[in-house]
JSON list of C-alpha atoms in Angstrom, two decimals:
[
{"chain": "A", "resi": 1, "resn": "MET", "atom": "CA", "xyz": [34.84, 143.77, 102.88]},
{"chain": "A", "resi": 2, "resn": "LEU", "atom": "CA", "xyz": [32.14, 141.08, 102.87]},
{"chain": "A", "resi": 3, "resn": "ILE", "atom": "CA", "xyz": [30.17, 142.81, 105.61]},
{"chain": "A", "resi": 4, "resn": "THR", "atom": "CA", "xyz": [30.19, 146.03, 103.57]},
{"chain": "A", "resi": 5, "resn": "LEU", "atom": "CA", "xyz": [29.04, 144.06, 100.55]},
{"chain": "A", "resi": 6, "resn": "PHE", "atom": "CA", "xyz": [26.22, 142.49, 102.58]},
{"chain": "A", "resi": 7, "resn": "ASP", "atom": "CA", "xyz": [25.17, 145.99, 103.63]},
{"chain": "A", "resi": 8, "resn": "HIS", "atom": "CA", "xyz": [25.13, 147.14, 100.00]},
{"chain": "A", "resi": 9, "resn": "TRP", "atom": "CA", "xyz": [23.08, 144.08, 99.06]},
{"chain": "A", "resi": 10, "resn": "LYS", "atom": "CA", "xyz": [20.72, 144.94, 101.97]},
{"chain": "A", "resi": 11, "resn": "LEU", "atom": "CA", "xyz": [20.74, 141.39, 103.29]},
{"chain": "A", "resi": 12, "resn": "SER", "atom": "CA", "xyz": [19.09, 140.39, 106.54]},
{"chain": "A", "resi": 13, "resn": "THR", "atom": "CA", "xyz": [21.19, 138.92, 109.34]},
{"chain": "A", "resi": 14, "resn": "ILE", "atom": "CA", "xyz": [19.78, 135.47, 108.55]},
{"chain": "A", "resi": 15, "resn": "GLU", "atom": "CA", "xyz": [20.72, 135.84, 104.87]},
{"chain": "A", "resi": 16, "resn": "GLN", "atom": "CA", "xyz": [24.23, 136.96, 105.78]},
{"chain": "A", "resi": 17, "resn": "LEU", "atom": "CA", "xyz": [24.70, 133.98, 108.07]},
{"chain": "A", "resi": 18, "resn": "SER", "atom": "CA", "xyz": [23.43, 131.66, 105.35]},
{"chain": "A", "resi": 19, "resn": "LEU", "atom": "CA", "xyz": [25.83, 133.05, 102.74]},
{"chain": "A", "resi": 20, "resn": "LEU", "atom": "CA", "xyz": [28.72, 132.58, 105.15]},
{"chain": "A", "resi": 21, "resn": "GLY", "atom": "CA", "xyz": [27.64, 129.00, 105.86]},
{"chain": "A", "resi": 22, "resn": "LEU", "atom": "CA", "xyz": [27.00, 129.77, 109.52]},
{"chain": "A", "resi": 23, "resn": "SER", "atom": "CA", "xyz": [24.16, 128.54, 111.69]},
{"chain": "A", "resi": 24, "resn": "LYS", "atom": "CA", "xyz": [21.23, 130.92, 111.65]},
{"chain": "A", "resi": 25, "resn": "ASP", "atom": "CA", "xyz": [21.59, 131.11, 115.43]},
{"chain": "A", "resi": 26, "resn": "ASN", "atom": "CA", "xyz": [25.24, 132.22, 115.26]},
{"chain": "A", "resi": 27, "resn": "ARG", "atom": "CA", "xyz": [24.73, 135.97, 115.36]},
{"chain": "A", "resi": 28, "resn": "ALA", "atom": "CA", "xyz": [27.78, 136.29, 117.64]},
{"chain": "A", "resi": 29, "resn": "ALA", "atom": "CA", "xyz": [30.14, 135.28, 114.81]},
{"chain": "A", "resi": 30, "resn": "LEU", "atom": "CA", "xyz": [28.57, 137.81, 112.48]},
{"chain": "A", "resi": 31, "resn": "SER", "atom": "CA", "xyz": [28.90, 140.47, 115.15]},
{"chain": "A", "resi": 32, "resn": "LYS", "atom": "CA", "xyz": [32.61, 139.66, 115.49]},
{"chain": "A", "resi": 33, "resn": "TYR", "atom": "CA", "xyz": [33.07, 140.03, 111.72]},
{"chain": "A", "resi": 34, "resn": "ARG", "atom": "CA", "xyz": [31.22, 143.35, 111.83]},
{"chain": "A", "resi": 35, "resn": "ASN", "atom": "CA", "xyz": [33.66, 144.51, 114.50]},
{"chain": "A", "resi": 36, "resn": "GLY", "atom": "CA", "xyz": [36.65, 143.77, 112.29]},
{"chain": "A", "resi": 37, "resn": "GLN", "atom": "CA", "xyz": [37.60, 140.22, 113.22]},
{"chain": "A", "resi": 38, "resn": "PRO", "atom": "CA", "xyz": [38.79, 138.37, 110.10]},
{"chain": "A", "resi": 39, "resn": "LEU", "atom": "CA", "xyz": [36.87, 135.39, 108.76]},
{"chain": "A", "resi": 40, "resn": "ALA", "atom": "CA", "xyz": [37.72, 132.07, 110.31]},
{"chain": "A", "resi": 41, "resn": "ASN", "atom": "CA", "xyz": [40.73, 130.60, 108.55]},
{"chain": "A", "resi": 42, "resn": "ASP", "atom": "CA", "xyz": [39.00, 127.53, 107.18]},
{"chain": "A", "resi": 43, "resn": "ARG", "atom": "CA", "xyz": [38.60, 126.45, 103.61]},
{"chain": "A", "resi": 44, "resn": "ASP", "atom": "CA", "xyz": [34.80, 126.72, 103.55]},
{"chain": "A", "resi": 45, "resn": "LYS", "atom": "CA", "xyz": [34.67, 130.32, 104.75]},
{"chain": "A", "resi": 46, "resn": "LEU", "atom": "CA", "xyz": [37.49, 131.44, 102.48]},
{"chain": "A", "resi": 47, "resn": "GLU", "atom": "CA", "xyz": [35.95, 129.71, 99.47]},
{"chain": "A", "resi": 48, "resn": "ARG", "atom": "CA", "xyz": [32.57, 131.31, 100.19]},
{"chain": "A", "resi": 49, "resn": "ALA", "atom": "CA", "xyz": [34.23, 134.71, 100.50]},
{"chain": "A", "resi": 50, "resn": "GLY", "atom": "CA", "xyz": [35.97, 134.24, 97.16]},
{"chain": "A", "resi": 51, "resn": "ILE", "atom": "CA", "xyz": [32.77, 133.20, 95.41]},
{"chain": "A", "resi": 52, "resn": "LEU", "atom": "CA", "xyz": [30.78, 136.10, 96.89]},
{"chain": "A", "resi": 53, "resn": "LEU", "atom": "CA", "xyz": [33.44, 138.61, 95.85]},
{"chain": "A", "resi": 54, "resn": "GLY", "atom": "CA", "xyz": [33.47, 137.03, 92.38]},
{"chain": "A", "resi": 55, "resn": "ILE", "atom": "CA", "xyz": [29.69, 137.39, 92.17]},
{"chain": "A", "resi": 56, "resn": "HIS", "atom": "CA", "xyz": [30.02, 141.04, 93.10]},
{"chain": "A", "resi": 57, "resn": "LYS", "atom": "CA", "xyz": [32.73, 141.57, 90.48]},
{"chain": "A", "resi": 58, "resn": "SER", "atom": "CA", "xyz": [30.55, 139.98, 87.81]},
{"chain": "A", "resi": 59, "resn": "LEU", "atom": "CA", "xyz": [27.60, 142.17, 88.78]},
{"chain": "A", "resi": 60, "resn": "ARG", "atom": "CA", "xyz": [29.76, 145.29, 88.55]},
{"chain": "A", "resi": 61, "resn": "LEU", "atom": "CA", "xyz": [30.90, 144.23, 85.08]},
{"chain": "A", "resi": 62, "resn": "LEU", "atom": "CA", "xyz": [27.35, 143.42, 83.95]},
{"chain": "A", "resi": 63, "resn": "PHE", "atom": "CA", "xyz": [25.85, 146.65, 85.29]},
{"chain": "A", "resi": 64, "resn": "PRO", "atom": "CA", "xyz": [28.70, 149.18, 85.13]},
{"chain": "A", "resi": 65, "resn": "TYR", "atom": "CA", "xyz": [26.38, 152.19, 85.02]},
{"chain": "A", "resi": 66, "resn": "ASN", "atom": "CA", "xyz": [23.63, 150.93, 87.31]},
{"chain": "A", "resi": 67, "resn": "ARG", "atom": "CA", "xyz": [24.79, 150.63, 90.92]},
{"chain": "A", "resi": 68, "resn": "ASP", "atom": "CA", "xyz": [21.23, 150.09, 92.10]},
{"chain": "A", "resi": 69, "resn": "MET", "atom": "CA", "xyz": [20.93, 146.97, 89.94]},
{"chain": "A", "resi": 70, "resn": "THR", "atom": "CA", "xyz": [24.38, 145.79, 90.98]},
{"chain": "A", "resi": 71, "resn": "TYR", "atom": "CA", "xyz": [23.32, 145.83, 94.62]},
{"chain": "A", "resi": 72, "resn": "ALA", "atom": "CA", "xyz": [19.68, 144.75, 94.22]},
{"chain": "A", "resi": 73, "resn": "TRP", "atom": "CA", "xyz": [20.27, 141.78, 91.88]},
{"chain": "A", "resi": 74, "resn": "MET", "atom": "CA", "xyz": [21.04, 139.27, 94.64]},
{"chain": "A", "resi": 75, "resn": "SER", "atom": "CA", "xyz": [17.61, 139.77, 96.23]},
{"chain": "A", "resi": 76, "resn": "GLN", "atom": "CA", "xyz": [15.52, 139.90, 93.05]},
{"chain": "A", "resi": 77, "resn": "PRO", "atom": "CA", "xyz": [13.54, 136.88, 91.78]},
{"chain": "A", "resi": 78, "resn": "ASN", "atom": "CA", "xyz": [15.22, 135.37, 88.74]},
{"chain": "A", "resi": 79, "resn": "LYS", "atom": "CA", "xyz": [13.67, 133.14, 86.08]},
{"chain": "A", "resi": 80, "resn": "ALA", "atom": "CA", "xyz": [16.97, 131.29, 85.72]},
{"chain": "A", "resi": 81, "resn": "PHE", "atom": "CA", "xyz": [16.56, 130.11, 89.32]},
{"chain": "A", "resi": 82, "resn": "ASP", "atom": "CA", "xyz": [12.87, 129.13, 89.05]},
{"chain": "A", "resi": 83, "resn": "GLY", "atom": "CA", "xyz": [11.75, 132.49, 90.38]},
{"chain": "A", "resi": 84, "resn": "GLN", "atom": "CA", "xyz": [14.00, 132.38, 93.44]},
{"chain": "A", "resi": 85, "resn": "SER", "atom": "CA", "xyz": [16.40, 135.18, 94.19]},
{"chain": "A", "resi": 86, "resn": "PRO", "atom": "CA", "xyz": [20.09, 134.24, 94.13]},
{"chain": "A", "resi": 87, "resn": "VAL", "atom": "CA", "xyz": [20.16, 134.61, 97.94]},
{"chain": "A", "resi": 88, "resn": "GLU", "atom": "CA", "xyz": [17.22, 132.19, 98.29]},
{"chain": "A", "resi": 89, "resn": "LEU", "atom": "CA", "xyz": [18.90, 129.72, 95.94]},
{"chain": "A", "resi": 90, "resn": "ILE", "atom": "CA", "xyz": [22.11, 129.84, 97.96]},
{"chain": "A", "resi": 91, "resn": "ASP", "atom": "CA", "xyz": [20.19, 129.46, 101.21]},
{"chain": "A", "resi": 92, "resn": "ARG", "atom": "CA", "xyz": [18.47, 126.33, 99.91]},
{"chain": "A", "resi": 93, "resn": "GLN", "atom": "CA", "xyz": [21.36, 124.80, 97.98]},
{"chain": "A", "resi": 94, "resn": "GLY", "atom": "CA", "xyz": [24.41, 125.93, 99.97]},
{"chain": "A", "resi": 95, "resn": "MET", "atom": "CA", "xyz": [27.71, 125.83, 98.10]},
{"chain": "A", "resi": 96, "resn": "ILE", "atom": "CA", "xyz": [26.06, 124.29, 95.04]},
{"chain": "A", "resi": 97, "resn": "GLY", "atom": "CA", "xyz": [23.77, 127.33, 94.88]},
{"chain": "A", "resi": 98, "resn": "MET", "atom": "CA", "xyz": [26.76, 129.65, 95.11]},
{"chain": "A", "resi": 99, "resn": "TYR", "atom": "CA", "xyz": [28.42, 127.86, 92.22]},
{"chain": "A", "resi": 100, "resn": "MET", "atom": "CA", "xyz": [25.17, 128.02, 90.23]},
{"chain": "A", "resi": 101, "resn": "VAL", "atom": "CA", "xyz": [24.88, 131.79, 90.73]},
{"chain": "A", "resi": 102, "resn": "ARG", "atom": "CA", "xyz": [28.54, 132.33, 89.89]},
{"chain": "A", "resi": 103, "resn": "ALA", "atom": "CA", "xyz": [28.30, 130.14, 86.75]},
{"chain": "A", "resi": 104, "resn": "TYR", "atom": "CA", "xyz": [25.13, 131.93, 85.62]},
{"chain": "A", "resi": 105, "resn": "LEU", "atom": "CA", "xyz": [26.84, 135.31, 85.91]},
{"chain": "A", "resi": 106, "resn": "ASP", "atom": "CA", "xyz": [29.93, 134.02, 84.10]},
{"chain": "A", "resi": 107, "resn": "VAL", "atom": "CA", "xyz": [27.72, 132.93, 81.20]},
{"chain": "A", "resi": 108, "resn": "GLN", "atom": "CA", "xyz": [25.91, 136.29, 81.17]},
{"chain": "A", "resi": 109, "resn": "ARG", "atom": "CA", "xyz": [29.22, 138.13, 81.09]},
{"chain": "A", "resi": 110, "resn": "GLY", "atom": "CA", "xyz": [30.34, 136.01, 78.13]},
{"chain": "A", "resi": 111, "resn": "ARG", "atom": "CA", "xyz": [27.45, 137.08, 75.91]}
]
């Protein structure tokens, strides 16, 4: 499911690896996931998967009639993140960046 989501978000291989918390040289793991192997059963990977799916859910709720925006949002510069895209923020901040993006979307949904 995550790989399909990454495809919808049009993320590069490097961005996908970053979001999964994998080394940017670990293309083999990503290839395994693309071929149907489940995510490694470790807390970090499962937590990242949950956050990413939660981000996607929030985007679908925020943009119910605009699929293009739902899928493009992660790569668009955002003033709330000092002009960085959510993907860039996560790449630079790791899990903290994921939590920041998720929290931002939760606040936006609450308005």
